């Protein structure tokens, strides 16, 4: 059974600092997703990573995937308050299904 | 291109009643998945539909059911509501070309 573990679950950081959120998963997968969720809102798609070594960047966020280590990272550069949200990683199951298994989420708070 | 739409956005029901939620995927997407989000259990997969066929089902009781129509719109039904069914129900529209999955705004169900 596919399990997805994110850490840390809570992250409080100062504006301008860098930090990394980690996402480990237990079985082979060919799709890794990162989503952002603001309080009371739905999930906003950030990245989908499809191959080993894939790296994607959007603004201050950069995501990477190491399928051999079953690890994805979401790196935050020079954090700003607007990045405060909960970030989820999700892993796609194999066999043609589009089912995603989500981590518990990382609640990020960026303090001025 | 219009996004994923879900109706209704908010719903209050009493225990024992039943409820039907609706999801219209992005035009051209034939895959729809449903998820339940609660503070305690996080995001859990309910079911996945593609071309009117249920491809996968999560570990939920038989009170939870769904279907997909020929225009790709999907409905999920929960019968004999319990207090624990209070949650945000999210539907995802899948693009099988890019592997992106886009989430709708959700239906917040409160069972009293």
mmCIF file with all atom_site columns, C-alpha atoms in Angstrom:
data_model
loop_
_atom_site.group_PDB
_atom_site.id
_atom_site.type_symbol
_atom_site.label_atom_id
_atom_site.label_alt_id
_atom_site.label_comp_id
_atom_site.label_asym_id
_atom_site.label_entity_id
_atom_site.label_seq_id
_atom_site.pdbx_PDB_ins_code
_atom_site.Cartn_x
_atom_site.Cartn_y
_atom_site.Cartn_z
_atom_site.occupancy
_atom_site.B_iso_or_equiv
_atom_site.pdbx_formal_charge
_atom_site.auth_seq_id
_atom_site.auth_comp_id
_atom_site.auth_asym_id
_atom_site.auth_atom_id
_atom_site.pdbx_PDB_model_num
ATOM 1   C CA . UNK A 1 1   ? 0.000   0.000  0.000   1.00 0.00 ? 1   UNK A CA 1
ATOM 2   C CA . UNK A 1 2   ? 1.366   3.387  -1.022  1.00 0.00 ? 2   UNK A CA 1
ATOM 3   C CA . UNK A 1 3   ? 2.164   5.678  1.883   1.00 0.00 ? 3   UNK A CA 1
ATOM 4   C CA . UNK A 1 4   ? 3.265   9.302  1.622   1.00 0.00 ? 4   UNK A CA 1
ATOM 5   C CA . UNK A 1 5   ? 5.098   11.070 4.405   1.00 0.00 ? 5   UNK A CA 1
ATOM 6   C CA . UNK A 1 6   ? 5.734   14.789 4.501   1.00 0.00 ? 6   UNK A CA 1
ATOM 7   C CA . UNK A 1 7   ? 7.952   16.657 6.878   1.00 0.00 ? 7   UNK A CA 1
ATOM 8   C CA . UNK A 1 8   ? 7.913   18.923 8.616   1.00 0.00 ? 8   UNK A CA 1
ATOM 9   C CA . UNK A 1 9   ? 4.177   19.152 9.282   1.00 0.00 ? 9   UNK A CA 1
ATOM 10  C CA . UNK A 1 10  ? 4.521   22.680 10.621  1.00 0.00 ? 10  UNK A CA 1
ATOM 11  C CA . UNK A 1 11  ? 7.045   25.245 9.510   1.00 0.00 ? 11  UNK A CA 1
ATOM 12  C CA . UNK A 1 12  ? 7.416   28.762 10.813  1.00 0.00 ? 12  UNK A CA 1
ATOM 13  C CA . UNK A 1 13  ? 9.980   30.828 9.008   1.00 0.00 ? 13  UNK A CA 1
ATOM 14  C CA . UNK A 1 14  ? 11.082  34.404 8.653   1.00 0.00 ? 14  UNK A CA 1
ATOM 15  C CA . UNK A 1 15  ? 10.722  36.389 5.507   1.00 0.00 ? 15  UNK A CA 1
ATOM 16  C CA . UNK A 1 16  ? 13.819  36.207 3.382   1.00 0.00 ? 16  UNK A CA 1
ATOM 17  C CA . UNK A 1 17  ? 14.920  32.781 4.597   1.00 0.00 ? 17  UNK A CA 1
ATOM 18  C CA . UNK A 1 18  ? 15.174  29.546 2.631   1.00 0.00 ? 18  UNK A CA 1
ATOM 19  C CA . UNK A 1 19  ? 13.718  26.208 3.586   1.00 0.00 ? 19  UNK A CA 1
ATOM 20  C CA . UNK A 1 20  ? 12.858  22.788 2.175   1.00 0.00 ? 20  UNK A CA 1
ATOM 21  C CA . UNK A 1 21  ? 9.816   20.556 2.604   1.00 0.00 ? 21  UNK A CA 1
ATOM 22  C CA . UNK A 1 22  ? 10.377  16.836 2.112   1.00 0.00 ? 22  UNK A CA 1
ATOM 23  C CA . UNK A 1 23  ? 8.039   14.224 0.695   1.00 0.00 ? 23  UNK A CA 1
ATOM 24  C CA . UNK A 1 24  ? 8.882   10.520 0.945   1.00 0.00 ? 24  UNK A CA 1
ATOM 25  C CA . UNK A 1 25  ? 6.784   7.769  -0.545  1.00 0.00 ? 25  UNK A CA 1
ATOM 26  C CA . UNK A 1 26  ? 6.836   4.032  -0.065  1.00 0.00 ? 26  UNK A CA 1
ATOM 27  C CA . UNK A 1 27  ? 6.357   2.404  -3.469  1.00 0.00 ? 27  UNK A CA 1
ATOM 28  C CA . UNK A 1 28  ? 7.273   3.080  -7.060  1.00 0.00 ? 28  UNK A CA 1
ATOM 29  C CA . UNK A 1 29  ? 5.330   5.839  -8.767  1.00 0.00 ? 29  UNK A CA 1
ATOM 30  C CA . UNK A 1 30  ? 5.560   7.778  -11.993 1.00 0.00 ? 30  UNK A CA 1
ATOM 31  C CA . UNK A 1 31  ? 3.806   10.967 -10.871 1.00 0.00 ? 31  UNK A CA 1
ATOM 32  C CA . UNK A 1 32  ? 4.424   13.367 -8.001  1.00 0.00 ? 32  UNK A CA 1
ATOM 33  C CA . UNK A 1 33  ? 2.311   16.437 -7.389  1.00 0.00 ? 33  UNK A CA 1
ATOM 34  C CA . UNK A 1 34  ? 2.603   19.494 -5.217  1.00 0.00 ? 34  UNK A CA 1
ATOM 35  C CA . UNK A 1 35  ? -0.457  21.515 -4.253  1.00 0.00 ? 35  UNK A CA 1
ATOM 36  C CA . UNK A 1 36  ? -1.056  24.617 -2.210  1.00 0.00 ? 36  UNK A CA 1
ATOM 37  C CA . UNK A 1 37  ? -4.126  25.141 -0.059  1.00 0.00 ? 37  UNK A CA 1
ATOM 38  C CA . UNK A 1 38  ? -5.156  28.413 1.578   1.00 0.00 ? 38  UNK A CA 1
ATOM 39  C CA . UNK A 1 39  ? -7.494  28.288 4.591   1.00 0.00 ? 39  UNK A CA 1
ATOM 40  C CA . UNK A 1 40  ? -11.029 27.410 3.574   1.00 0.00 ? 40  UNK A CA 1
ATOM 41  C CA . UNK A 1 41  ? -10.043 27.019 -0.070  1.00 0.00 ? 41  UNK A CA 1
ATOM 42  C CA . UNK A 1 42  ? -9.443  24.218 -2.514  1.00 0.00 ? 42  UNK A CA 1
ATOM 43  C CA . UNK A 1 43  ? -6.160  22.819 -3.807  1.00 0.00 ? 43  UNK A CA 1
ATOM 44  C CA . UNK A 1 44  ? -4.133  24.869 -6.254  1.00 0.00 ? 44  UNK A CA 1
ATOM 45  C CA . UNK A 1 45  ? -1.833  22.894 -8.523  1.00 0.00 ? 45  UNK A CA 1
ATOM 46  C CA . UNK A 1 46  ? 1.822   23.938 -8.243  1.00 0.00 ? 46  UNK A CA 1
ATOM 47  C CA . UNK A 1 47  ? 3.863   21.231 -9.953  1.00 0.00 ? 47  UNK A CA 1
ATOM 48  C CA . UNK A 1 48  ? 3.602   17.789 -11.463 1.00 0.00 ? 48  UNK A CA 1
ATOM 49  C CA . UNK A 1 49  ? 6.862   15.853 -11.721 1.00 0.00 ? 49  UNK A CA 1
ATOM 50  C CA . UNK A 1 50  ? 6.963   12.885 -14.041 1.00 0.00 ? 50  UNK A CA 1
ATOM 51  C CA . UNK A 1 51  ? 10.516  11.610 -14.253 1.00 0.00 ? 51  UNK A CA 1
ATOM 52  C CA . UNK A 1 52  ? 13.597  10.977 -12.182 1.00 0.00 ? 52  UNK A CA 1
ATOM 53  C CA . UNK A 1 53  ? 15.640  14.130 -11.823 1.00 0.00 ? 53  UNK A CA 1
ATOM 54  C CA . UNK A 1 54  ? 12.755  16.376 -12.849 1.00 0.00 ? 54  UNK A CA 1
ATOM 55  C CA . UNK A 1 55  ? 13.045  19.908 -11.534 1.00 0.00 ? 55  UNK A CA 1
ATOM 56  C CA . UNK A 1 56  ? 10.433  22.634 -11.893 1.00 0.00 ? 56  UNK A CA 1
ATOM 57  C CA . UNK A 1 57  ? 10.487  26.202 -10.674 1.00 0.00 ? 57  UNK A CA 1
ATOM 58  C CA . UNK A 1 58  ? 7.837   28.851 -10.332 1.00 0.00 ? 58  UNK A CA 1
ATOM 59  C CA . UNK A 1 59  ? 8.782   32.074 -8.606  1.00 0.00 ? 59  UNK A CA 1
ATOM 60  C CA . UNK A 1 60  ? 10.235  31.333 -5.184  1.00 0.00 ? 60  UNK A CA 1
ATOM 61  C CA . UNK A 1 61  ? 9.248   27.654 -5.273  1.00 0.00 ? 61  UNK A CA 1
ATOM 62  C CA . UNK A 1 62  ? 11.289  24.847 -6.799  1.00 0.00 ? 62  UNK A CA 1
ATOM 63  C CA . UNK A 1 63  ? 10.322  21.185 -6.768  1.00 0.00 ? 63  UNK A CA 1
ATOM 64  C CA . UNK A 1 64  ? 12.479  18.184 -7.580  1.00 0.00 ? 64  UNK A CA 1
ATOM 65  C CA . UNK A 1 65  ? 12.015  14.445 -7.805  1.00 0.00 ? 65  UNK A CA 1
ATOM 66  C CA . UNK A 1 66  ? 14.357  11.538 -7.091  1.00 0.00 ? 66  UNK A CA 1
ATOM 67  C CA . UNK A 1 67  ? 12.461  8.381  -7.985  1.00 0.00 ? 67  UNK A CA 1
ATOM 68  C CA . UNK A 1 68  ? 15.265  6.095  -6.848  1.00 0.00 ? 68  UNK A CA 1
ATOM 69  C CA . UNK A 1 69  ? 15.185  7.553  -3.352  1.00 0.00 ? 69  UNK A CA 1
ATOM 70  C CA . UNK A 1 70  ? 11.388  7.966  -3.563  1.00 0.00 ? 70  UNK A CA 1
ATOM 71  C CA . UNK A 1 71  ? 11.833  11.535 -2.463  1.00 0.00 ? 71  UNK A CA 1
ATOM 72  C CA . UNK A 1 72  ? 10.583  14.889 -3.645  1.00 0.00 ? 72  UNK A CA 1
ATOM 73  C CA . UNK A 1 73  ? 11.522  18.254 -2.222  1.00 0.00 ? 73  UNK A CA 1
ATOM 74  C CA . UNK A 1 74  ? 9.838   21.630 -2.372  1.00 0.00 ? 74  UNK A CA 1
ATOM 75  C CA . UNK A 1 75  ? 12.395  24.361 -1.844  1.00 0.00 ? 75  UNK A CA 1
ATOM 76  C CA . UNK A 1 76  ? 11.342  27.838 -0.821  1.00 0.00 ? 76  UNK A CA 1
ATOM 77  C CA . UNK A 1 77  ? 13.730  30.663 -1.609  1.00 0.00 ? 77  UNK A CA 1
ATOM 78  C CA . UNK A 1 78  ? 13.639  34.009 0.191   1.00 0.00 ? 78  UNK A CA 1
ATOM 79  C CA . UNK A 1 79  ? 10.198  33.399 1.661   1.00 0.00 ? 79  UNK A CA 1
ATOM 80  C CA . UNK A 1 80  ? 7.567   36.125 1.641   1.00 0.00 ? 80  UNK A CA 1
ATOM 81  C CA . UNK A 1 81  ? 4.364   36.360 3.679   1.00 0.00 ? 81  UNK A CA 1
ATOM 82  C CA . UNK A 1 82  ? 2.201   35.503 0.642   1.00 0.00 ? 82  UNK A CA 1
ATOM 83  C CA . UNK A 1 83  ? 3.654   31.995 0.649   1.00 0.00 ? 83  UNK A CA 1
ATOM 84  C CA . UNK A 1 84  ? 1.932   31.215 3.957   1.00 0.00 ? 84  UNK A CA 1
ATOM 85  C CA . UNK A 1 85  ? -0.366  28.250 3.225   1.00 0.00 ? 85  UNK A CA 1
ATOM 86  C CA . UNK A 1 86  ? -0.524  24.488 3.586   1.00 0.00 ? 86  UNK A CA 1
ATOM 87  C CA . UNK A 1 87  ? 1.467   22.545 1.016   1.00 0.00 ? 87  UNK A CA 1
ATOM 88  C CA . UNK A 1 88  ? 0.594   18.988 0.072   1.00 0.00 ? 88  UNK A CA 1
ATOM 89  C CA . UNK A 1 89  ? 2.517   16.457 -1.904  1.00 0.00 ? 89  UNK A CA 1
ATOM 90  C CA . UNK A 1 90  ? 0.571   13.694 -3.611  1.00 0.00 ? 90  UNK A CA 1
ATOM 91  C CA . UNK A 1 91  ? 1.783   10.576 -5.329  1.00 0.00 ? 91  UNK A CA 1
ATOM 92  C CA . UNK A 1 92  ? 0.063   8.871  -8.224  1.00 0.00 ? 92  UNK A CA 1
ATOM 93  C CA . UNK A 1 93  ? -0.672  5.173  -8.030  1.00 0.00 ? 93  UNK A CA 1
ATOM 94  C CA . UNK A 1 94  ? 0.316   2.923  -10.897 1.00 0.00 ? 94  UNK A CA 1
ATOM 95  C CA . UNK A 1 95  ? -1.787  0.740  -13.128 1.00 0.00 ? 95  UNK A CA 1
ATOM 96  C CA . UNK A 1 96  ? -3.470  3.428  -15.183 1.00 0.00 ? 96  UNK A CA 1
ATOM 97  C CA . UNK A 1 97  ? -5.449  4.868  -12.283 1.00 0.00 ? 97  UNK A CA 1
ATOM 98  C CA . UNK A 1 98  ? -5.412  8.576  -11.544 1.00 0.00 ? 98  UNK A CA 1
ATOM 99  C CA . UNK A 1 99  ? -5.822  8.021  -7.822  1.00 0.00 ? 99  UNK A CA 1
ATOM 100 C CA . UNK A 1 100 ? -3.563  10.224 -5.710  1.00 0.00 ? 100 UNK A CA 1
ATOM 101 C CA . UNK A 1 101 ? -2.320  9.447  -2.219  1.00 0.00 ? 101 UNK A CA 1
ATOM 102 C CA . UNK A 1 102 ? -1.677  12.613 -0.249  1.00 0.00 ? 102 UNK A CA 1
ATOM 103 C CA . UNK A 1 103 ? 0.725   13.463 2.502   1.00 0.00 ? 103 UNK A CA 1
ATOM 104 C CA . UNK A 1 104 ? -0.617  15.130 5.633   1.00 0.00 ? 104 UNK A CA 1
ATOM 105 C CA . UNK A 1 105 ? 0.471   18.551 4.461   1.00 0.00 ? 105 UNK A CA 1
ATOM 106 C CA . UNK A 1 106 ? 2.985   21.104 5.697   1.00 0.00 ? 106 UNK A CA 1
ATOM 107 C CA . UNK A 1 107 ? 1.515   24.226 7.236   1.00 0.00 ? 107 UNK A CA 1
ATOM 108 C CA . UNK A 1 108 ? 3.878   27.040 6.384   1.00 0.00 ? 108 UNK A CA 1
ATOM 109 C CA . UNK A 1 109 ? 3.776   30.353 8.199   1.00 0.00 ? 109 UNK A CA 1
ATOM 110 C CA . UNK A 1 110 ? 6.055   33.117 7.000   1.00 0.00 ? 110 UNK A CA 1
ATOM 111 C CA . UNK A 1 111 ? 6.585   35.809 9.596   1.00 0.00 ? 111 UNK A CA 1
ATOM 112 C CA . UNK A 1 112 ? 7.726   39.341 8.791   1.00 0.00 ? 112 UNK A CA 1
ATOM 113 C CA . UNK B 2 1   ? -11.077 27.536 -20.443 1.00 0.00 ? 1   UNK B CA 1
ATOM 114 C CA . UNK B 2 2   ? -13.490 27.221 -17.539 1.00 0.00 ? 2   UNK B CA 1
ATOM 115 C CA . UNK B 2 3   ? -12.263 25.401 -14.450 1.00 0.00 ? 3   UNK B CA 1
ATOM 116 C CA . UNK B 2 4   ? -13.766 22.570 -12.457 1.00 0.00 ? 4   UNK B CA 1
ATOM 117 C CA . UNK B 2 5   ? -17.152 23.436 -11.005 1.00 0.00 ? 5   UNK B CA 1
ATOM 118 C CA . UNK B 2 6   ? -18.803 21.867 -8.012  1.00 0.00 ? 6   UNK B CA 1
ATOM 119 C CA . UNK B 2 7   ? -22.306 22.370 -6.720  1.00 0.00 ? 7   UNK B CA 1
ATOM 120 C CA . UNK B 2 8   ? -23.514 23.129 -4.206  1.00 0.00 ? 8   UNK B CA 1
ATOM 121 C CA . UNK B 2 9   ? -20.663 24.915 -2.452  1.00 0.00 ? 9   UNK B CA 1
ATOM 122 C CA . UNK B 2 10  ? -22.153 24.553 1.013   1.00 0.00 ? 10  UNK B CA 1
ATOM 123 C CA . UNK B 2 11  ? -24.649 22.117 2.427   1.00 0.00 ? 11  UNK B CA 1
ATOM 124 C CA . UNK B 2 12  ? -26.106 21.480 5.846   1.00 0.00 ? 12  UNK B CA 1
ATOM 125 C CA . UNK B 2 13  ? -27.890 18.178 6.423   1.00 0.00 ? 13  UNK B CA 1
ATOM 126 C CA . UNK B 2 14  ? -29.079 16.207 9.425   1.00 0.00 ? 14  UNK B CA 1
ATOM 127 C CA . UNK B 2 15  ? -28.087 12.702 10.382  1.00 0.00 ? 15  UNK B CA 1
ATOM 128 C CA . UNK B 2 16  ? -29.871 10.008 8.423   1.00 0.00 ? 16  UNK B CA 1
ATOM 129 C CA . UNK B 2 17  ? -30.517 12.171 5.369   1.00 0.00 ? 17  UNK B CA 1
ATOM 130 C CA . UNK B 2 18  ? -28.865 11.652 2.021   1.00 0.00 ? 18  UNK B CA 1
ATOM 131 C CA . UNK B 2 19  ? -26.992 14.107 -0.170  1.00 0.00 ? 19  UNK B CA 1
ATOM 132 C CA . UNK B 2 20  ? -25.932 14.385 -3.813  1.00 0.00 ? 20  UNK B CA 1
ATOM 133 C CA . UNK B 2 21  ? -22.936 16.449 -4.870  1.00 0.00 ? 21  UNK B CA 1
ATOM 134 C CA . UNK B 2 22  ? -22.140 17.390 -8.442  1.00 0.00 ? 22  UNK B CA 1
ATOM 135 C CA . UNK B 2 23  ? -18.888 17.996 -10.314 1.00 0.00 ? 23  UNK B CA 1
ATOM 136 C CA . UNK B 2 24  ? -18.345 19.250 -13.853 1.00 0.00 ? 24  UNK B CA 1
ATOM 137 C CA . UNK B 2 25  ? -14.775 18.705 -15.071 1.00 0.00 ? 25  UNK B CA 1
ATOM 138 C CA . UNK B 2 26  ? -12.799 20.952 -17.376 1.00 0.00 ? 26  UNK B CA 1
ATOM 139 C CA . UNK B 2 27  ? -14.042 20.722 -20.938 1.00 0.00 ? 27  UNK B CA 1
ATOM 140 C CA . UNK B 2 28  ? -12.340 17.842 -22.697 1.00 0.00 ? 28  UNK B CA 1
ATOM 141 C CA . UNK B 2 29  ? -11.319 16.034 -19.522 1.00 0.00 ? 29  UNK B CA 1
ATOM 142 C CA . UNK B 2 30  ? -12.910 12.624 -19.191 1.00 0.00 ? 30  UNK B CA 1
ATOM 143 C CA . UNK B 2 31  ? -11.509 11.660 -15.822 1.00 0.00 ? 31  UNK B CA 1
ATOM 144 C CA . UNK B 2 32  ? -13.052 12.719 -12.520 1.00 0.00 ? 32  UNK B CA 1
ATOM 145 C CA . UNK B 2 33  ? -11.865 11.760 -9.054  1.00 0.00 ? 33  UNK B CA 1
ATOM 146 C CA . UNK B 2 34  ? -13.426 12.532 -5.689  1.00 0.00 ? 34  UNK B CA 1
ATOM 147 C CA . UNK B 2 35  ? -11.688 13.152 -2.376  1.00 0.00 ? 35  UNK B CA 1
ATOM 148 C CA . UNK B 2 36  ? -12.835 13.771 1.173   1.00 0.00 ? 36  UNK B CA 1
ATOM 149 C CA . UNK B 2 37  ? -10.864 16.197 3.318   1.00 0.00 ? 37  UNK B CA 1
ATOM 150 C CA . UNK B 2 38  ? -11.214 16.277 7.104   1.00 0.00 ? 38  UNK B CA 1
ATOM 151 C CA . UNK B 2 39  ? -8.920  17.732 9.777   1.00 0.00 ? 39  UNK B CA 1
ATOM 152 C CA . UNK B 2 40  ? -8.394  14.303 11.310  1.00 0.00 ? 40  UNK B CA 1
ATOM 153 C CA . UNK B 2 41  ? -7.939  12.070 8.273   1.00 0.00 ? 41  UNK B CA 1
ATOM 154 C CA . UNK B 2 42  ? -6.601  14.549 5.762   1.00 0.00 ? 42  UNK B CA 1
ATOM 155 C CA . UNK B 2 43  ? -7.271  14.013 2.064   1.00 0.00 ? 43  UNK B CA 1
ATOM 156 C CA . UNK B 2 44  ? -8.675  10.590 1.254   1.00 0.00 ? 44  UNK B CA 1
ATOM 157 C CA . UNK B 2 45  ? -9.537  9.168  -2.142  1.00 0.00 ? 45  UNK B CA 1
ATOM 158 C CA . UNK B 2 46  ? -13.183 8.228  -2.677  1.00 0.00 ? 46  UNK B CA 1
ATOM 159 C CA . UNK B 2 47  ? -13.528 7.146  -6.305  1.00 0.00 ? 47  UNK B CA 1
ATOM 160 C CA . UNK B 2 48  ? -12.343 7.707  -9.840  1.00 0.00 ? 48  UNK B CA 1
ATOM 161 C CA . UNK B 2 49  ? -14.385 7.694  -13.025 1.00 0.00 ? 49  UNK B CA 1
ATOM 162 C CA . UNK B 2 50  ? -13.324 7.629  -16.638 1.00 0.00 ? 50  UNK B CA 1
ATOM 163 C CA . UNK B 2 51  ? -15.723 7.466  -19.561 1.00 0.00 ? 51  UNK B CA 1
ATOM 164 C CA . UNK B 2 52  ? -18.650 6.606  -17.270 1.00 0.00 ? 52  UNK B CA 1
ATOM 165 C CA . UNK B 2 53  ? -16.796 3.684  -15.664 1.00 0.00 ? 53  UNK B CA 1
ATOM 166 C CA . UNK B 2 54  ? -15.618 3.542  -12.080 1.00 0.00 ? 54  UNK B CA 1
ATOM 167 C CA . UNK B 2 55  ? -11.924 2.720  -12.337 1.00 0.00 ? 55  UNK B CA 1
ATOM 168 C CA . UNK B 2 56  ? -10.999 2.769  -8.695  1.00 0.00 ? 56  UNK B CA 1
ATOM 169 C CA . UNK B 2 57  ? -12.661 3.034  -5.312  1.00 0.00 ? 57  UNK B CA 1
ATOM 170 C CA . UNK B 2 58  ? -11.286 4.084  -1.950  1.00 0.00 ? 58  UNK B CA 1
ATOM 171 C CA . UNK B 2 59  ? -11.852 2.497  1.402   1.00 0.00 ? 59  UNK B CA 1
ATOM 172 C CA . UNK B 2 60  ? -15.223 4.015  2.234   1.00 0.00 ? 60  UNK B CA 1
ATOM 173 C CA . UNK B 2 61  ? -18.471 2.309  3.228   1.00 0.00 ? 61  UNK B CA 1
ATOM 174 C CA . UNK B 2 62  ? -21.139 1.484  0.680   1.00 0.00 ? 62  UNK B CA 1
ATOM 175 C CA . UNK B 2 63  ? -23.104 4.561  1.742   1.00 0.00 ? 63  UNK B CA 1
ATOM 176 C CA . UNK B 2 64  ? -20.772 6.475  -0.548  1.00 0.00 ? 64  UNK B CA 1
ATOM 177 C CA . UNK B 2 65  ? -21.502 5.998  -4.226  1.00 0.00 ? 65  UNK B CA 1
ATOM 178 C CA . UNK B 2 66  ? -20.938 7.846  -7.426  1.00 0.00 ? 66  UNK B CA 1
ATOM 179 C CA . UNK B 2 67  ? -21.498 7.888  -11.134 1.00 0.00 ? 67  UNK B CA 1
ATOM 180 C CA . UNK B 2 68  ? -20.382 9.667  -14.253 1.00 0.00 ? 68  UNK B CA 1
ATOM 181 C CA . UNK B 2 69  ? -22.503 10.755 -17.160 1.00 0.00 ? 69  UNK B CA 1
ATOM 182 C CA . UNK B 2 70  ? -21.757 10.753 -20.866 1.00 0.00 ? 70  UNK B CA 1
ATOM 183 C CA . UNK B 2 71  ? -20.829 14.459 -20.746 1.00 0.00 ? 71  UNK B CA 1
ATOM 184 C CA . UNK B 2 72  ? -18.196 13.594 -18.061 1.00 0.00 ? 72  UNK B CA 1
ATOM 185 C CA . UNK B 2 73  ? -20.113 15.322 -15.283 1.00 0.00 ? 73  UNK B CA 1
ATOM 186 C CA . UNK B 2 74  ? -20.027 13.287 -12.117 1.00 0.00 ? 74  UNK B CA 1
ATOM 187 C CA . UNK B 2 75  ? -22.165 12.992 -9.028  1.00 0.00 ? 75  UNK B CA 1
ATOM 188 C CA . UNK B 2 76  ? -21.478 11.438 -5.683  1.00 0.00 ? 76  UNK B CA 1
ATOM 189 C CA . UNK B 2 77  ? -24.140 10.386 -3.248  1.00 0.00 ? 77  UNK B CA 1
ATOM 190 C CA . UNK B 2 78  ? -23.912 9.770  0.463   1.00 0.00 ? 78  UNK B CA 1
ATOM 191 C CA . UNK B 2 79  ? -26.837 8.015  2.071   1.00 0.00 ? 79  UNK B CA 1
ATOM 192 C CA . UNK B 2 80  ? -27.745 7.770  5.756   1.00 0.00 ? 80  UNK B CA 1
ATOM 193 C CA . UNK B 2 81  ? -25.482 10.640 6.706   1.00 0.00 ? 81  UNK B CA 1
ATOM 194 C CA . UNK B 2 82  ? -23.403 10.426 9.863   1.00 0.00 ? 82  UNK B CA 1
ATOM 195 C CA . UNK B 2 83  ? -21.778 13.231 11.823  1.00 0.00 ? 83  UNK B CA 1
ATOM 196 C CA . UNK B 2 84  ? -18.373 11.969 10.663  1.00 0.00 ? 84  UNK B CA 1
ATOM 197 C CA . UNK B 2 85  ? -19.308 12.648 7.045   1.00 0.00 ? 85  UNK B CA 1
ATOM 198 C CA . UNK B 2 86  ? -18.895 16.367 7.691   1.00 0.00 ? 86  UNK B CA 1
ATOM 199 C CA . UNK B 2 87  ? -16.031 17.319 5.419   1.00 0.00 ? 87  UNK B CA 1
ATOM 200 C CA . UNK B 2 88  ? -14.869 19.228 2.377   1.00 0.00 ? 88  UNK B CA 1
ATOM 201 C CA . UNK B 2 89  ? -15.548 17.109 -0.703  1.00 0.00 ? 89  UNK B CA 1
ATOM 202 C CA . UNK B 2 90  ? -13.234 17.856 -3.588  1.00 0.00 ? 90  UNK B CA 1
ATOM 203 C CA . UNK B 2 91  ? -13.459 16.745 -7.148  1.00 0.00 ? 91  UNK B CA 1
ATOM 204 C CA . UNK B 2 92  ? -10.483 16.598 -9.484  1.00 0.00 ? 92  UNK B CA 1
ATOM 205 C CA . UNK B 2 93  ? -10.518 16.792 -13.260 1.00 0.00 ? 93  UNK B CA 1
ATOM 206 C CA . UNK B 2 94  ? -7.738  14.846 -14.929 1.00 0.00 ? 94  UNK B CA 1
ATOM 207 C CA . UNK B 2 95  ? -5.838  15.697 -18.085 1.00 0.00 ? 95  UNK B CA 1
ATOM 208 C CA . UNK B 2 96  ? -4.444  12.418 -19.412 1.00 0.00 ? 96  UNK B CA 1
ATOM 209 C CA . UNK B 2 97  ? -2.092  14.257 -21.749 1.00 0.00 ? 97  UNK B CA 1
ATOM 210 C CA . UNK B 2 98  ? -0.223  16.326 -19.194 1.00 0.00 ? 98  UNK B CA 1
ATOM 211 C CA . UNK B 2 99  ? -1.112  14.199 -16.142 1.00 0.00 ? 99  UNK B CA 1
ATOM 212 C CA . UNK B 2 100 ? -2.272  17.374 -14.415 1.00 0.00 ? 100 UNK B CA 1
ATOM 213 C CA . UNK B 2 101 ? -5.143  17.067 -11.973 1.00 0.00 ? 101 UNK B CA 1
ATOM 214 C CA . UNK B 2 102 ? -7.109  20.206 -11.262 1.00 0.00 ? 102 UNK B CA 1
ATOM 215 C CA . UNK B 2 103 ? -9.332  20.507 -8.244  1.00 0.00 ? 103 UNK B CA 1
ATOM 216 C CA . UNK B 2 104 ? -12.685 22.208 -8.001  1.00 0.00 ? 104 UNK B CA 1
ATOM 217 C CA . UNK B 2 105 ? -13.634 24.654 -5.232  1.00 0.00 ? 105 UNK B CA 1
ATOM 218 C CA . UNK B 2 106 ? -15.177 21.877 -3.152  1.00 0.00 ? 106 UNK B CA 1
ATOM 219 C CA . UNK B 2 107 ? -18.473 21.286 -1.412  1.00 0.00 ? 107 UNK B CA 1
ATOM 220 C CA . UNK B 2 108 ? -18.424 21.820 2.317   1.00 0.00 ? 108 UNK B CA 1
ATOM 221 C CA . UNK B 2 109 ? -20.888 19.412 3.910   1.00 0.00 ? 109 UNK B CA 1
ATOM 222 C CA . UNK B 2 110 ? -21.951 19.830 7.506   1.00 0.00 ? 110 UNK B CA 1
ATOM 223 C CA . UNK B 2 111 ? -23.989 17.068 9.135   1.00 0.00 ? 111 UNK B CA 1
ATOM 224 C CA . UNK B 2 112 ? -25.831 18.004 12.329  1.00 0.00 ? 112 UNK B CA 1
#
